[in-house]
mmCIF file of C-alpha atoms and ligand atoms in Angstrom:
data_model
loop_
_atom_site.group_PDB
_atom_site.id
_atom_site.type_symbol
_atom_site.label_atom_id
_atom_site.label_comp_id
_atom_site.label_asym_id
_atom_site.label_seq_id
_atom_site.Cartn_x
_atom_site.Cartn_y
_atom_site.Cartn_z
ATOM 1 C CA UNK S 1 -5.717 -24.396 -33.111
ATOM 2 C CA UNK S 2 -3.659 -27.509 -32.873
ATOM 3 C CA UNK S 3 -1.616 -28.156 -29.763
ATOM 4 C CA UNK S 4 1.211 -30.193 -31.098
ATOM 5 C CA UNK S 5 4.137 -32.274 -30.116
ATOM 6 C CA UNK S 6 6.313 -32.691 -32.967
ATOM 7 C CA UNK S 7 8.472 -36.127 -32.460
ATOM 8 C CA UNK S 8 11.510 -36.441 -34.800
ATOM 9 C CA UNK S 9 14.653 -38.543 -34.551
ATOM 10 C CA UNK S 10 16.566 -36.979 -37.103
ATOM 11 C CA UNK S 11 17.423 -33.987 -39.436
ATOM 12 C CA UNK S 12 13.851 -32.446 -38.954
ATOM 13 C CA UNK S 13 13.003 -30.889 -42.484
ATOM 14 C CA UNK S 14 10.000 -31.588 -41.765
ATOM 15 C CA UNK S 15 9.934 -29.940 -38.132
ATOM 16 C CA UNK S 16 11.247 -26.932 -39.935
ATOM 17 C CA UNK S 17 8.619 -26.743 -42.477
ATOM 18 C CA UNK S 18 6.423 -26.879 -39.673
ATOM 19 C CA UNK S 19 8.165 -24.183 -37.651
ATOM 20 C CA UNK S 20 8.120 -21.842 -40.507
ATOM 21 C CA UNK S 21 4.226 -22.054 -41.486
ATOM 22 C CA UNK S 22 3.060 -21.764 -37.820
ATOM 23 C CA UNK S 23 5.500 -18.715 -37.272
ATOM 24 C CA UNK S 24 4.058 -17.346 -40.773
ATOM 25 C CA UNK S 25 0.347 -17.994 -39.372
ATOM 26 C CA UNK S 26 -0.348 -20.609 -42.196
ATOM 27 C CA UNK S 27 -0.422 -23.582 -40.048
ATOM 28 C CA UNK S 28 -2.752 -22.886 -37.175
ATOM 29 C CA UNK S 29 -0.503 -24.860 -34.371
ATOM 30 C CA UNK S 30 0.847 -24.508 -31.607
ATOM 31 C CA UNK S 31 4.251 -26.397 -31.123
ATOM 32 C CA UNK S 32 4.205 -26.683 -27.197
ATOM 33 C CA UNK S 33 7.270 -29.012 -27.577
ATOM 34 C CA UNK S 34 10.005 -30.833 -29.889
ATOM 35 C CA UNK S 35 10.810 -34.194 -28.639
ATOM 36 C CA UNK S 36 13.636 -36.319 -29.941
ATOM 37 C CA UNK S 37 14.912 -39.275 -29.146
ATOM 38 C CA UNK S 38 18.819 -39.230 -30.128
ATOM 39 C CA UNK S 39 21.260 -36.888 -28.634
ATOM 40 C CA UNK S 40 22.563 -34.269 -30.916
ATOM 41 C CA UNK S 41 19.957 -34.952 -33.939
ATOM 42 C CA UNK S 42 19.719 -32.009 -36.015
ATOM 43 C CA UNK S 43 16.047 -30.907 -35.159
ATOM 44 C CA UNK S 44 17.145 -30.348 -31.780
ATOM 45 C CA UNK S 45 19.555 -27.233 -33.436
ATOM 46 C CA UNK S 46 16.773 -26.538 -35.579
ATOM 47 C CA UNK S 47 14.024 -26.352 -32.628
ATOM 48 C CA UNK S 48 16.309 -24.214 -30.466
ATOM 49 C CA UNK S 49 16.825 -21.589 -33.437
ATOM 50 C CA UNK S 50 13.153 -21.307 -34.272
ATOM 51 C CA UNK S 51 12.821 -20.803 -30.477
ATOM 52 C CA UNK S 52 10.439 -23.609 -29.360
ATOM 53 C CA UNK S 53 10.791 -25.862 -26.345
ATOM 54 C CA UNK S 54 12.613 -29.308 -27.204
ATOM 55 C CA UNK S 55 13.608 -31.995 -25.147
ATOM 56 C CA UNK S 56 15.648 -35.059 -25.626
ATOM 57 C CA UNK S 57 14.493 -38.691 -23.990
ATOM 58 C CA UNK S 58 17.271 -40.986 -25.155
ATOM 59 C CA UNK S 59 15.341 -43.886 -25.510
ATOM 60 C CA UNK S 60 18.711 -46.307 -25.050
ATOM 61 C CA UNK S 61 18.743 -44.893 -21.318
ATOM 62 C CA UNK S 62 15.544 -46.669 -20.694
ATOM 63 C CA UNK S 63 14.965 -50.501 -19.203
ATOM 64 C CA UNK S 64 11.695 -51.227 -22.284
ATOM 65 C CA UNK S 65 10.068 -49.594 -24.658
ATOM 66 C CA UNK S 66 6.928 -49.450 -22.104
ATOM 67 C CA UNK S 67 9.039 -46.918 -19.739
ATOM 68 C CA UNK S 68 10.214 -44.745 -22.767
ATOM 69 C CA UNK S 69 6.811 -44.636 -23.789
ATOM 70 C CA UNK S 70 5.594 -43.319 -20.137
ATOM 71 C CA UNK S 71 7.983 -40.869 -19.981
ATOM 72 C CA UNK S 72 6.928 -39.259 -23.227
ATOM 73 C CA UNK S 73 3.567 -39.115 -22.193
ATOM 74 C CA UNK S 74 4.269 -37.621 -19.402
ATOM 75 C CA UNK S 75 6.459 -34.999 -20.724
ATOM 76 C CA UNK S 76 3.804 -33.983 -23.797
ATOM 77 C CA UNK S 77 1.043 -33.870 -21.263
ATOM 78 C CA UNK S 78 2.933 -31.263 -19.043
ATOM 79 C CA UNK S 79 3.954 -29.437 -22.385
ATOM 80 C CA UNK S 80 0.172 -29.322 -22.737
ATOM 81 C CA UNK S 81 0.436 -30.990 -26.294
ATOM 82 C CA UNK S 82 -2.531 -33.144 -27.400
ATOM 83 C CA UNK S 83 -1.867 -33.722 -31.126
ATOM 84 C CA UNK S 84 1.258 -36.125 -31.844
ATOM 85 C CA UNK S 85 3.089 -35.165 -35.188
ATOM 86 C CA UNK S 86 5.638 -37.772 -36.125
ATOM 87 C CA UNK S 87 8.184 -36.315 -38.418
ATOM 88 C CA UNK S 88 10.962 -38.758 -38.864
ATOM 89 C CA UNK S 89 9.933 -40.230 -35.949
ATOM 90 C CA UNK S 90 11.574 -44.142 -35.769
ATOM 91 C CA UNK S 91 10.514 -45.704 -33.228
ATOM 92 C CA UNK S 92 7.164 -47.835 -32.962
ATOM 93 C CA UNK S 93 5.185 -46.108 -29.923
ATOM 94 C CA UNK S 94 3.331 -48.382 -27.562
ATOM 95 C CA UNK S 95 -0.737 -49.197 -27.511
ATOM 96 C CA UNK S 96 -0.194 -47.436 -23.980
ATOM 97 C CA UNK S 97 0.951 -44.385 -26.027
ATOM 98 C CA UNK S 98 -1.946 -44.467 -28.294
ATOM 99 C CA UNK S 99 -4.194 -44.984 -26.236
ATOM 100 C CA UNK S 100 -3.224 -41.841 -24.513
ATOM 101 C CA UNK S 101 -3.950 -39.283 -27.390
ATOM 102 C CA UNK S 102 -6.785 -41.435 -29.383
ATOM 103 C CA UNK S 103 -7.213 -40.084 -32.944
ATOM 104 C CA UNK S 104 -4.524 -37.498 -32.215
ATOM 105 C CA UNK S 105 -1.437 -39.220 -33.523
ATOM 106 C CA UNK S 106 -0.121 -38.748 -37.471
ATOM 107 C CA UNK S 107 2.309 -39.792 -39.066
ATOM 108 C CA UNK S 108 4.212 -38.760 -42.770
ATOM 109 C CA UNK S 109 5.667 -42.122 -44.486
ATOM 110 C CA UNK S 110 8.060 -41.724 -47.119
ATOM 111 C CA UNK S 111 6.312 -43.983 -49.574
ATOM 112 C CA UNK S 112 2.648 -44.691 -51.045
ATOM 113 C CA UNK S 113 0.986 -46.442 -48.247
ATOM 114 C CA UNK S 114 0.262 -49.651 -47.820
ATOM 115 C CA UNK S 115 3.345 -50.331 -50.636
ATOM 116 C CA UNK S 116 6.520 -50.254 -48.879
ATOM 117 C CA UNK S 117 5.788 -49.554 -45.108
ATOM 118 C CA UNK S 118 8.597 -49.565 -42.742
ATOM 119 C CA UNK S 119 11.628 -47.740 -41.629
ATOM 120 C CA UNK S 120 12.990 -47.499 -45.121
ATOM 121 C CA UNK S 121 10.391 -46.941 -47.321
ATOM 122 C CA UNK S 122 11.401 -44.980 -49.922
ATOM 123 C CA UNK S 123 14.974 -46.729 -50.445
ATOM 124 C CA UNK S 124 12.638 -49.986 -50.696
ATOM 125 C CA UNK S 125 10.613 -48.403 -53.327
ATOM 126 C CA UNK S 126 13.186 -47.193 -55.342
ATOM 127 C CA UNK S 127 15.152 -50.787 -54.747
ATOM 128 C CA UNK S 128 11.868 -52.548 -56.285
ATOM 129 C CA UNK S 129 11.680 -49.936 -59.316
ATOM 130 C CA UNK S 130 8.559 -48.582 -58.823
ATOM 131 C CA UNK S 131 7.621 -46.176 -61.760
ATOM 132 C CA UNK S 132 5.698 -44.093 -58.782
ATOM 133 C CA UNK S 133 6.947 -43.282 -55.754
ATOM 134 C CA UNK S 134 5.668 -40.177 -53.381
ATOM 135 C CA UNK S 135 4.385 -40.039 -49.468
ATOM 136 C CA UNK S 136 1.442 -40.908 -47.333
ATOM 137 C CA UNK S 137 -0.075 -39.056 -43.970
ATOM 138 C CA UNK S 138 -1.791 -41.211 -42.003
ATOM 139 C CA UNK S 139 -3.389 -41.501 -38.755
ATOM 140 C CA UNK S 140 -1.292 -43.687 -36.684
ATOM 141 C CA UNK S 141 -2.725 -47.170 -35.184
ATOM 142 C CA UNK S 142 -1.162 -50.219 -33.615
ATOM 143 C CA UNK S 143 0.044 -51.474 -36.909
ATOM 144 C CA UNK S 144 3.127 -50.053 -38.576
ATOM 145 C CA UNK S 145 2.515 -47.494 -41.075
ATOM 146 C CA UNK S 146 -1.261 -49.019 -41.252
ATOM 147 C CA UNK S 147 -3.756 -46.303 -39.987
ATOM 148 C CA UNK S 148 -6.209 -44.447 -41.948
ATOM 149 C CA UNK S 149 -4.923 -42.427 -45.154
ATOM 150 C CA UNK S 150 -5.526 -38.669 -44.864
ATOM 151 C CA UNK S 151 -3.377 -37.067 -47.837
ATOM 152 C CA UNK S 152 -0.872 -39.206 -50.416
ATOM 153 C CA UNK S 153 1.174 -37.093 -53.092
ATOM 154 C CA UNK S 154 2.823 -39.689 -56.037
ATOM 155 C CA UNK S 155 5.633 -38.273 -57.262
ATOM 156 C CA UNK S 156 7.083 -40.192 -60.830
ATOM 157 C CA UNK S 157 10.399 -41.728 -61.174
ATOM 158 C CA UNK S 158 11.879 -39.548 -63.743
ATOM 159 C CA UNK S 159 14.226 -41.111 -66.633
ATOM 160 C CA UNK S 160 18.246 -41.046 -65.682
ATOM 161 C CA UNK S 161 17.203 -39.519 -61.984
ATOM 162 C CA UNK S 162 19.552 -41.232 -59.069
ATOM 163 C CA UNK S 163 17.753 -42.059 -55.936
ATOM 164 C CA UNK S 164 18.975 -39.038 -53.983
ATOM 165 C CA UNK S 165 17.303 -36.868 -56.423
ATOM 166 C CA UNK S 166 13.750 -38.941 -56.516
ATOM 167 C CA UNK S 167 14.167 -38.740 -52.387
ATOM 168 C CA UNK S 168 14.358 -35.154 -52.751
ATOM 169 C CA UNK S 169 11.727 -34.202 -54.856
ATOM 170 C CA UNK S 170 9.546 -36.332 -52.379
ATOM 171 C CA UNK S 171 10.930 -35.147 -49.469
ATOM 172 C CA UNK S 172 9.702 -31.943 -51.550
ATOM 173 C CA UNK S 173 5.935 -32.950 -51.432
ATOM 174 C CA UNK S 174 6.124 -34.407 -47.623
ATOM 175 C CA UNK S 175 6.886 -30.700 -46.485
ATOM 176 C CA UNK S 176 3.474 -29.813 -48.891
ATOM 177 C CA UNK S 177 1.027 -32.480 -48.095
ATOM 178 C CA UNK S 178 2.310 -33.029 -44.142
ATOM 179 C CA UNK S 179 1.224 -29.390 -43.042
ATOM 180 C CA UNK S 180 -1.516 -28.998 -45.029
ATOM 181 C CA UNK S 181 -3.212 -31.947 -43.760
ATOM 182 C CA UNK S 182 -2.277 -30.952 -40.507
ATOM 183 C CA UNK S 183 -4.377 -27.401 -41.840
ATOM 184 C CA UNK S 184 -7.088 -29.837 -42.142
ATOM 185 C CA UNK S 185 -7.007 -31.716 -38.570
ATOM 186 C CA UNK S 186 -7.252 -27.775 -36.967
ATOM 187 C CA UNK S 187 -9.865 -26.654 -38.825
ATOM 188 C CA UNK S 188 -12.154 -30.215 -38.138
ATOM 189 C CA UNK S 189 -12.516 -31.087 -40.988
ATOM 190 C CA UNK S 190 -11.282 -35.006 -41.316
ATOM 191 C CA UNK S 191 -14.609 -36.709 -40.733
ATOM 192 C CA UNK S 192 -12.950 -40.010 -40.271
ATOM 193 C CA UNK S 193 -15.868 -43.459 -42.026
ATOM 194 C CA UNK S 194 -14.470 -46.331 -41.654
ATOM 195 C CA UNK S 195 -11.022 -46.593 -42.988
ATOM 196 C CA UNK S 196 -12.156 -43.785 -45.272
ATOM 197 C CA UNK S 197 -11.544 -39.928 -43.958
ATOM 198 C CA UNK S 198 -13.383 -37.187 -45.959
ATOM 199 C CA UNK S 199 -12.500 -34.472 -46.242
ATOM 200 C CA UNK S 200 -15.103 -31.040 -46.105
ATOM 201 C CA UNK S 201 -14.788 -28.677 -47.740
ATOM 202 C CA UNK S 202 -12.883 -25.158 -46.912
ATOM 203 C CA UNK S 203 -13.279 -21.792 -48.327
ATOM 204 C CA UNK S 204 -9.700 -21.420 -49.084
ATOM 205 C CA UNK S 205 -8.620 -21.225 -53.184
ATOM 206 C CA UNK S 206 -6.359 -24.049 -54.142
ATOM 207 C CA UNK S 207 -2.724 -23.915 -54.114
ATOM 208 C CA UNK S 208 -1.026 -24.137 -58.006
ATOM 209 C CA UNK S 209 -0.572 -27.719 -58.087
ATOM 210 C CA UNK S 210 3.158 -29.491 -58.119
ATOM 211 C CA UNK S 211 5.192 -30.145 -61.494
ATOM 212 C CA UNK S 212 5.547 -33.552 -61.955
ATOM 213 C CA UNK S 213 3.433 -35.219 -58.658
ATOM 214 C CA UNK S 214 -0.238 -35.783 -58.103
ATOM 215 C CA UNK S 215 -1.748 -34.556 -54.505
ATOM 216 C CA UNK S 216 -4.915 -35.958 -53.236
ATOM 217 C CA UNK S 217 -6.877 -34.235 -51.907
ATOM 218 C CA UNK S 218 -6.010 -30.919 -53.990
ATOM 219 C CA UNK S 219 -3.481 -28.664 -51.377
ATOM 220 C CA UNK S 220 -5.340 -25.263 -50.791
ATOM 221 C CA UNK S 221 -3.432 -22.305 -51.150
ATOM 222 C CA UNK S 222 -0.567 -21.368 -48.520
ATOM 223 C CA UNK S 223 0.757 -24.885 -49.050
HETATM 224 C C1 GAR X 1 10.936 -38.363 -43.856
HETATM 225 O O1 GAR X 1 11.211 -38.718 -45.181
HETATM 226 C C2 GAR X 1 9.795 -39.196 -43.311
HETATM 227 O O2 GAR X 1 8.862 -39.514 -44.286
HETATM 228 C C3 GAR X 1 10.532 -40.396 -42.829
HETATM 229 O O3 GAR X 1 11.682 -39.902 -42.228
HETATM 230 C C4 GAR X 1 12.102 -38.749 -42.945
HETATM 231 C C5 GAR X 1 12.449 -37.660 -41.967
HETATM 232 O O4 GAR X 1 12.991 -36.557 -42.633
HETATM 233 N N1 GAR X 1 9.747 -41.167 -41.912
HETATM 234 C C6 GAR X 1 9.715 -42.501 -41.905
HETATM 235 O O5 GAR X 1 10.410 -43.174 -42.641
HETATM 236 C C7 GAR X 1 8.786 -43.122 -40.883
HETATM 237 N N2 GAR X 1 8.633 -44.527 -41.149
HETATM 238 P P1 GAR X 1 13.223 -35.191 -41.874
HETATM 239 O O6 GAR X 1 13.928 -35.543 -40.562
HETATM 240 O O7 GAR X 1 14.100 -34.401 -42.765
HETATM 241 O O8 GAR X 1 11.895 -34.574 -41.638
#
């Protein structure tokens, strides 16, 4: 069982997928806090619905990055959280911050890693006219959007389809492949080699797989 510290900045579909699969008993977490760093973001609402204990840090009330940082450490390790899920998370966190939950920290990028990194992937993508798009989780390291690959889904750009639609259907696929490996990291079984994580294997049946996108590894049913 996961104990997690979801971090969003935003809308938080993705904290709500989350909510919803843990309260379900898919997702074997424990969400011992939402933290968010702009006043009034939707996943605040969101996290107060579902029940689940949020805070806000408004990182602009703080003298450096270094002290923001601190404070969030401090305020996950009291939550007794010691798996960091970014989800919509935009803010670069500190070595300090890694350092204090090693090999606990993901992160869902809105793109296929290392193409496009940054805080707009997927606009970039679609700018460049990339035939396929989709979404990477990763294990977060000091580098931006750089640490080791644990699930990807690619998700086509379809003829005539505006980019609000393309964001969608990926958007679609992050709320898939972002619990799921999540799934994964509870049940131990990301054996991280190298820059290469393998995955073993489960006893679970796989899920039907998406129209139109390609998932790696398969997602297992629930998912
Ligand atoms: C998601 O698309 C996520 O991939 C992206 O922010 C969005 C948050 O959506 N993250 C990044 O761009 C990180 N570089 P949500 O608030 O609806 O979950």
């Amino acid at each position: 069982m996961l104990n997690a510290a979801i971090l969003a900045s935003g809308n938080g579909s993705n904290a709500q997928r989350m909510f919803d699969l843990t309260a379900a008993g898919t997702l074997s977490m424990n969400i011992r806090l939402v933290l968010c760093n702009r006043p009034g973001a939707r996943v605040l609402e969101r996290a107060r619905q579902a029940g689940l204990p949020s805070l806000c840090l408004d990182h602009t009330t703080f003298p450096d990055r270094e002290h923001f940082d601190r404070a969030m450490i401090a305020a996950i390790r009291e939550a007794g959280a010691d798996t960091i899920v970014l989800a919509g998370f935009m803010r670069m966190l500190t070595p300090e911050f890694l350092h204090a939950f090693p090999g606990r920290v993901i992160n869902i990028h809105p793109a296929l890693l290392p193409s496009f990194p940054g805080v707009h992937g997927s606009a970039d993508a679609n700018a460049y006219g990339v035939k396929i798009s989709g979404c990477t989780v990763h294990f977060v390291d000091e580098i931006m959007d750089h640490g080791a690959v644990i699930a990807q889904a690619a998700v086509p750009h379809l003829d005539g389809e505006d980019a609000d639609a393309l964001q969608q259907r990926i958007h679609t696929m992050e709320h898939r492949i972002y619990p799921q490996a999540l799934q994964w990291l509870a049940e131990n079984r990301l054996v991280l080699e190298g820059r290469h994580i393998r995955l073993l294997p489960g006893n679970r049946p796989l899920a039907t797989p998406p129209d139109n996108a390609l998932v790696w590894p398969p997602l297992e049913a629930g998912f």
